[in-house]
mmCIF file of C-alpha atoms and ligand atoms in Angstrom:
data_model
loop_
_atom_site.group_PDB
_atom_site.id
_atom_site.type_symbol
_atom_site.label_atom_id
_atom_site.label_comp_id
_atom_site.label_asym_id
_atom_site.label_seq_id
_atom_site.Cartn_x
_atom_site.Cartn_y
_atom_site.Cartn_z
ATOM 1 C CA MET A 46 19.093 19.616 5.071
ATOM 2 C CA LEU A 47 15.766 18.255 3.027
ATOM 3 C CA ARG A 48 16.108 16.100 -0.169
ATOM 4 C CA TRP A 49 12.902 16.397 -1.915
ATOM 5 C CA GLN A 50 12.490 13.233 -3.700
ATOM 6 C CA TRP A 51 9.452 12.291 -6.321
ATOM 7 C CA PHE A 52 7.719 9.455 -8.752
ATOM 8 C CA ASP A 53 5.599 9.215 -11.050
ATOM 9 C CA ASN A 54 3.047 7.216 -8.856
ATOM 10 C CA GLU A 55 3.198 4.900 -5.419
ATOM 11 C CA ALA A 56 4.906 1.564 -6.916
ATOM 12 C CA ASP A 57 7.429 4.039 -7.250
ATOM 13 C CA VAL A 58 8.118 5.664 -3.783
ATOM 14 C CA ARG A 59 7.097 1.947 -2.519
ATOM 15 C CA ASP A 60 9.877 0.807 -4.939
ATOM 16 C CA ALA A 61 12.788 3.443 -3.806
ATOM 17 C CA ALA A 62 11.668 3.194 -0.485
ATOM 18 C CA ARG A 63 12.826 -0.517 -0.399
ATOM 19 C CA SER A 64 15.665 0.576 -2.265
ATOM 20 C CA MET A 65 17.076 2.680 0.367
ATOM 21 C CA ILE A 66 15.571 0.891 2.769
ATOM 22 C CA ALA A 67 17.447 -2.765 1.713
ATOM 23 C CA ALA A 68 20.861 -0.690 1.183
ATOM 24 C CA ALA A 69 20.742 0.604 4.808
ATOM 25 C CA ALA A 70 20.141 -2.448 6.209
ATOM 26 C CA THR A 71 23.115 -3.555 4.253
ATOM 27 C CA GLU A 72 25.452 -1.441 5.100
ATOM 28 C CA ALA A 73 24.551 -1.071 8.963
ATOM 29 C CA ILE A 74 25.177 -5.015 9.663
ATOM 30 C CA ARG A 75 28.508 -4.977 7.223
ATOM 31 C CA ASP A 76 29.988 -2.366 9.393
ATOM 32 C CA ARG A 77 27.496 -2.693 13.188
ATOM 33 C CA GLY A 78 26.611 -5.959 12.774
ATOM 34 C CA VAL A 79 22.856 -4.527 13.829
ATOM 35 C CA PHE A 80 20.762 -2.642 12.097
ATOM 36 C CA GLN A 81 18.666 0.212 13.794
ATOM 37 C CA ILE A 82 15.625 0.821 12.041
ATOM 38 C CA VAL A 83 12.297 2.488 13.085
ATOM 39 C CA LEU A 84 8.859 2.401 12.113
ATOM 40 C CA ALA A 85 5.879 4.645 11.266
ATOM 41 C CA GLY A 86 2.122 3.649 10.794
ATOM 42 C CA GLY A 87 -0.630 4.641 8.850
ATOM 43 C CA ALA A 88 -1.155 2.885 4.946
ATOM 44 C CA THR A 89 1.488 4.474 3.262
ATOM 45 C CA PRO A 90 4.855 2.996 5.334
ATOM 46 C CA ARG A 91 1.825 -0.340 5.369
ATOM 47 C CA ALA A 92 2.386 -0.790 1.629
ATOM 48 C CA VAL A 93 6.148 -0.778 2.041
ATOM 49 C CA TYR A 94 6.008 -3.473 4.925
ATOM 50 C CA HIS A 95 4.260 -5.252 1.965
ATOM 51 C CA THR A 96 7.630 -5.078 0.043
ATOM 52 C CA LEU A 97 9.979 -6.478 2.353
ATOM 53 C CA ARG A 98 9.053 -9.937 2.927
ATOM 54 C CA GLU A 99 10.751 -11.204 0.639
ATOM 55 C CA LEU A 100 14.047 -8.847 1.178
ATOM 56 C CA PRO A 101 17.465 -10.516 1.107
ATOM 57 C CA THR A 102 19.286 -9.862 4.304
ATOM 58 C CA ARG A 103 20.216 -11.584 7.635
ATOM 59 C CA TRP A 104 17.483 -10.774 9.173
ATOM 60 C CA ASP A 105 18.919 -11.880 13.013
ATOM 61 C CA ALA A 106 20.451 -8.278 13.079
ATOM 62 C CA TRP A 107 17.332 -6.730 12.905
ATOM 63 C CA GLN A 108 16.090 -4.496 16.159
ATOM 64 C CA VAL A 109 12.794 -3.253 15.000
ATOM 65 C CA TYR A 110 11.430 -0.439 17.092
ATOM 66 C CA PHE A 111 8.670 1.961 16.340
ATOM 67 C CA GLY A 112 7.628 5.620 15.770
ATOM 68 C CA ASP A 113 4.482 5.735 17.791
ATOM 69 C CA GLU A 114 2.241 3.574 19.330
ATOM 70 C CA ARG A 115 -1.990 3.917 19.966
ATOM 71 C CA VAL A 116 -3.217 3.423 22.818
ATOM 72 C CA LEU A 117 -4.882 0.377 22.536
ATOM 73 C CA PRO A 118 -5.231 -3.079 23.896
ATOM 74 C CA ALA A 119 -2.710 -5.779 22.773
ATOM 75 C CA GLY A 120 -3.175 -7.165 19.393
ATOM 76 C CA ASP A 121 -5.605 -4.405 18.433
ATOM 77 C CA PRO A 122 -5.541 -3.958 13.825
ATOM 78 C CA ASP A 123 -5.439 -0.163 14.465
ATOM 79 C CA ARG A 124 -1.915 -0.511 16.621
ATOM 80 C CA ASN A 125 0.645 0.791 14.201
ATOM 81 C CA SER A 126 2.886 -2.925 15.881
ATOM 82 C CA VAL A 127 -0.284 -4.995 14.428
ATOM 83 C CA MET A 128 -0.174 -3.516 10.806
ATOM 84 C CA ALA A 129 3.369 -3.464 10.649
ATOM 85 C CA ALA A 130 3.617 -7.703 12.476
ATOM 86 C CA GLN A 131 0.687 -8.037 9.254
ATOM 87 C CA ALA A 132 2.225 -6.808 6.496
ATOM 88 C CA TRP A 133 5.438 -8.380 6.989
ATOM 89 C CA LEU A 134 7.352 -8.726 10.779
ATOM 90 C CA GLU A 135 5.394 -11.981 11.499
ATOM 91 C CA HIS A 136 6.751 -13.271 7.802
ATOM 92 C CA VAL A 137 10.656 -13.000 8.503
ATOM 93 C CA PRO A 138 12.226 -14.716 10.622
ATOM 94 C CA ILE A 139 13.307 -11.854 13.124
ATOM 95 C CA PRO A 140 13.798 -12.813 16.927
ATOM 96 C CA PRO A 141 10.831 -12.034 18.878
ATOM 97 C CA ALA A 142 13.176 -10.383 21.439
ATOM 98 C CA GLN A 143 14.320 -8.470 18.566
ATOM 99 C CA ILE A 144 10.697 -6.384 17.908
ATOM 100 C CA HIS A 145 10.525 -3.776 20.463
ATOM 101 C CA VAL A 146 7.119 -3.327 20.251
ATOM 102 C CA ILE A 147 5.252 0.160 22.571
ATOM 103 C CA PRO A 148 3.337 -1.896 25.511
ATOM 104 C CA THR A 149 0.312 0.559 25.183
ATOM 105 C CA GLU A 150 -1.450 -2.248 26.610
ATOM 106 C CA ARG A 151 0.097 -1.506 29.983
ATOM 107 C CA GLY A 152 -1.572 1.907 29.776
ATOM 108 C CA LEU A 153 -0.927 5.897 28.452
ATOM 109 C CA GLU A 154 2.068 6.292 31.410
ATOM 110 C CA ALA A 155 3.305 2.880 32.041
ATOM 111 C CA ALA A 156 3.665 3.162 28.239
ATOM 112 C CA ALA A 157 6.261 5.193 27.521
ATOM 113 C CA ASP A 158 8.580 4.508 30.991
ATOM 114 C CA ALA A 159 9.096 1.265 29.527
ATOM 115 C CA TYR A 160 9.788 2.182 26.158
ATOM 116 C CA ARG A 161 12.159 5.431 27.337
ATOM 117 C CA ARG A 162 14.066 3.123 30.167
ATOM 118 C CA LEU A 163 14.260 0.758 26.484
ATOM 119 C CA LEU A 164 15.757 3.695 24.386
ATOM 120 C CA ALA A 165 18.147 4.692 27.065
ATOM 121 C CA ASP A 166 20.061 2.050 25.942
ATOM 122 C CA VAL A 167 20.099 2.334 22.235
ATOM 123 C CA GLY A 168 21.892 4.862 20.103
ATOM 124 C CA THR A 169 21.216 6.325 17.195
ATOM 125 C CA PHE A 170 18.986 4.273 15.113
ATOM 126 C CA ASP A 171 19.898 4.080 11.484
ATOM 127 C CA LEU A 172 17.254 4.669 9.486
ATOM 128 C CA VAL A 173 13.784 6.218 10.791
ATOM 129 C CA LEU A 174 10.352 5.758 8.469
ATOM 130 C CA LEU A 175 7.918 8.040 9.360
ATOM 131 C CA GLY A 176 4.626 9.288 7.544
ATOM 132 C CA LEU A 177 2.855 12.261 7.142
ATOM 133 C CA GLY A 178 0.046 13.614 8.160
ATOM 134 C CA GLU A 179 -2.493 15.521 6.092
ATOM 135 C CA ASP A 180 -2.174 17.664 8.979
ATOM 136 C CA GLY A 181 1.073 18.265 9.254
ATOM 137 C CA HIS A 182 1.852 16.043 11.744
ATOM 138 C CA THR A 183 4.695 12.845 12.111
ATOM 139 C CA ALA A 184 4.779 9.806 14.059
ATOM 140 C CA SER A 185 2.305 11.094 16.998
ATOM 141 C CA LEU A 186 3.577 14.422 17.230
ATOM 142 C CA PHE A 187 0.528 16.612 15.977
ATOM 143 C CA PRO A 188 -0.080 20.485 15.449
ATOM 144 C CA GLY A 189 -0.290 22.772 18.846
ATOM 145 C CA HIS A 190 1.221 19.661 20.469
ATOM 146 C CA GLU A 191 4.449 19.064 22.438
ATOM 147 C CA TRP A 192 6.982 17.963 20.168
ATOM 148 C CA GLY A 193 10.386 16.881 21.522
ATOM 149 C CA THR A 194 12.628 19.140 20.234
ATOM 150 C CA GLY A 195 15.454 20.346 21.559
ATOM 151 C CA PRO A 196 18.485 18.802 23.489
ATOM 152 C CA HIS A 197 17.054 18.370 26.470
ATOM 153 C CA ALA A 198 13.742 17.229 25.287
ATOM 154 C CA PRO A 199 12.713 13.474 26.364
ATOM 155 C CA ASP A 200 13.049 10.630 23.566
ATOM 156 C CA VAL A 201 9.676 9.221 24.687
ATOM 157 C CA LEU A 202 6.287 11.413 24.605
ATOM 158 C CA THR A 203 3.069 10.376 25.774
ATOM 159 C CA VAL A 204 -0.242 12.578 23.682
ATOM 160 C CA GLU A 205 -3.633 13.109 24.719
ATOM 161 C CA ASP A 206 -6.498 14.289 22.661
ATOM 162 C CA ALA A 207 -4.573 14.045 19.214
ATOM 163 C CA PRO A 208 -6.605 14.554 16.840
ATOM 164 C CA LYS A 209 -6.699 11.741 15.222
ATOM 165 C CA PRO A 210 -8.323 8.306 16.866
ATOM 166 C CA PRO A 211 -7.580 7.544 19.126
ATOM 167 C CA PRO A 212 -7.111 10.584 21.626
ATOM 168 C CA GLN A 213 -4.176 8.958 24.030
ATOM 169 C CA ARG A 214 -0.823 7.921 22.040
ATOM 170 C CA VAL A 215 2.700 7.766 22.916
ATOM 171 C CA SER A 216 5.826 9.001 20.453
ATOM 172 C CA LEU A 217 9.240 9.343 20.420
ATOM 173 C CA SER A 218 10.082 13.310 20.579
ATOM 174 C CA ALA A 219 11.075 15.141 17.775
ATOM 175 C CA GLN A 220 14.636 14.658 18.765
ATOM 176 C CA ARG A 221 14.907 11.531 19.164
ATOM 177 C CA LEU A 222 13.245 10.598 16.283
ATOM 178 C CA SER A 223 16.439 13.125 14.626
ATOM 179 C CA ARG A 224 18.910 10.944 16.470
ATOM 180 C CA ALA A 225 19.577 8.701 13.358
ATOM 181 C CA ARG A 226 22.208 8.451 10.084
ATOM 182 C CA ARG A 227 19.289 8.356 8.167
ATOM 183 C CA VAL A 228 15.832 9.483 7.863
ATOM 184 C CA VAL A 229 13.175 8.789 5.436
ATOM 185 C CA PHE A 230 9.384 10.054 5.102
ATOM 186 C CA LEU A 231 7.144 8.255 2.513
ATOM 187 C CA VAL A 232 4.386 10.936 1.328
ATOM 188 C CA THR A 233 1.613 9.736 -1.401
ATOM 189 C CA GLY A 234 -1.345 11.206 -2.492
ATOM 190 C CA ALA A 235 -3.299 13.664 -2.925
ATOM 191 C CA ALA A 236 -4.436 14.382 0.453
ATOM 192 C CA LYS A 237 -1.161 15.396 1.534
ATOM 193 C CA ARG A 238 -0.403 17.959 -1.189
ATOM 194 C CA GLU A 239 -1.470 21.024 1.487
ATOM 195 C CA ALA A 240 1.028 19.358 4.116
ATOM 196 C CA VAL A 241 4.152 18.994 1.854
ATOM 197 C CA ALA A 242 3.015 22.653 0.422
ATOM 198 C CA ARG A 243 3.459 24.386 4.003
ATOM 199 C CA TRP A 244 6.281 21.933 4.994
ATOM 200 C CA ARG A 245 7.966 23.222 1.164
ATOM 201 C CA ARG A 246 7.112 26.824 2.210
ATOM 202 C CA GLY A 247 8.694 26.521 5.708
ATOM 203 C CA GLU A 248 6.080 26.776 7.519
ATOM 204 C CA ARG A 249 6.608 24.620 10.991
ATOM 205 C CA ILE A 250 3.875 21.835 11.174
ATOM 206 C CA PRO A 251 5.528 19.063 13.013
ATOM 207 C CA ALA A 252 7.176 17.401 9.958
ATOM 208 C CA ALA A 253 9.776 20.292 10.092
ATOM 209 C CA ALA A 254 10.914 19.547 13.609
ATOM 210 C CA ILE A 255 12.817 16.202 12.602
ATOM 211 C CA GLN A 256 16.287 17.309 11.358
ATOM 212 C CA CYS A 257 18.785 14.908 10.641
ATOM 213 C CA GLU A 258 22.778 15.503 10.888
ATOM 214 C CA ASN A 259 22.804 13.642 7.191
ATOM 215 C CA GLY A 260 19.378 15.277 6.083
ATOM 216 C CA VAL A 261 16.021 13.806 5.615
ATOM 217 C CA ASP A 262 14.932 12.537 2.493
ATOM 218 C CA VAL A 263 11.330 12.588 1.838
ATOM 219 C CA LEU A 264 9.534 10.037 -0.877
ATOM 220 C CA LEU A 265 6.687 11.400 -2.340
ATOM 221 C CA ASP A 266 4.105 10.414 -5.646
ATOM 222 C CA ARG A 267 3.359 13.522 -8.020
ATOM 223 C CA ALA A 268 -0.624 13.469 -6.642
ATOM 224 C CA ALA A 269 1.407 14.967 -2.971
ATOM 225 C CA ASN A 270 2.318 18.002 -5.255
ATOM 226 C CA ALA A 271 0.444 21.035 -5.494
ATOM 227 C CA ASP A 272 2.367 22.436 -8.412
ATOM 228 C CA ARG A 273 1.866 19.861 -10.735
HETATM 229 C C1 6PG B 612 0.059 6.476 12.791
HETATM 230 C C2 6PG B 612 0.470 7.390 12.090
HETATM 231 C C3 6PG B 612 1.271 8.094 11.668
HETATM 232 C C4 6PG B 612 0.970 8.537 10.022
HETATM 233 C C5 6PG B 612 0.724 9.537 9.304
HETATM 234 C C6 6PG B 612 0.301 8.719 8.432
HETATM 235 O O1 6PG B 612 0.212 6.098 14.437
HETATM 236 O O2 6PG B 612 -1.467 7.103 12.620
HETATM 237 O O3 6PG B 612 2.529 6.501 12.531
HETATM 238 O O4 6PG B 612 2.323 10.051 11.764
HETATM 239 O O5 6PG B 612 2.091 7.269 9.629
HETATM 240 O O6 6PG B 612 -0.179 9.830 9.351
HETATM 241 O O7 6PG B 612 -0.124 7.836 7.336
HETATM 242 P P1 6PG B 612 -0.541 7.269 5.866
HETATM 243 O O8 6PG B 612 0.208 7.106 5.766
HETATM 244 O O9 6PG B 612 -2.378 6.392 6.392
HETATM 245 O O10 6PG B 612 -1.956 8.855 5.654
#
């Protein structure tokens, strides 16, 4: 089930996302003492991360994972984990051991293996944040590539020849990203219109492969809507 939530502009999407993240964290920490969140790369998520620096929360209860990572050297500014650190994570007191970066500096296969082992001990995520690419991709699940759907799909996939640079990436599979109490897509800007229209028509784009038991929330701004 998809819940399309339209907002006037990107700032309103950011505010709504911040509120959803805050509510999910409060509930998870109250009920289970831990909040397991999966982060996305991309410009829209980055703008949301900035707003989280001042969140009143128990940061020591957060466990942070990544939905995908680009195969680049440690510290490379194009890595999703470096973006998230600069925008948000290095400004809040989450214990470093609770920020689980996909170690792509070790190479594609080694990084995927390490993250597969790590996730084997992690249950259902509390919240998965995702972006939407102009071609309908999400995380690093691209059209024409393996998405890891179906109950026996591996948790983590290696990606080569990605159409968006860099070509090598590690991605959680659609199956693993769907194992969450809550999934929220952050989608803003006119460049996303076509992908959104295809998704709404029911076309088989990668984003449509994420299917959470509790439904999927898609937060969008007006610019991303071809019909308005
Ligand atoms: C990546 C991201 C990717 C991203 C979307 C949306 O590594 O590039 O994980 O899936 O979330 O492409 O990005 P924008 O918000 O920048 O359009």
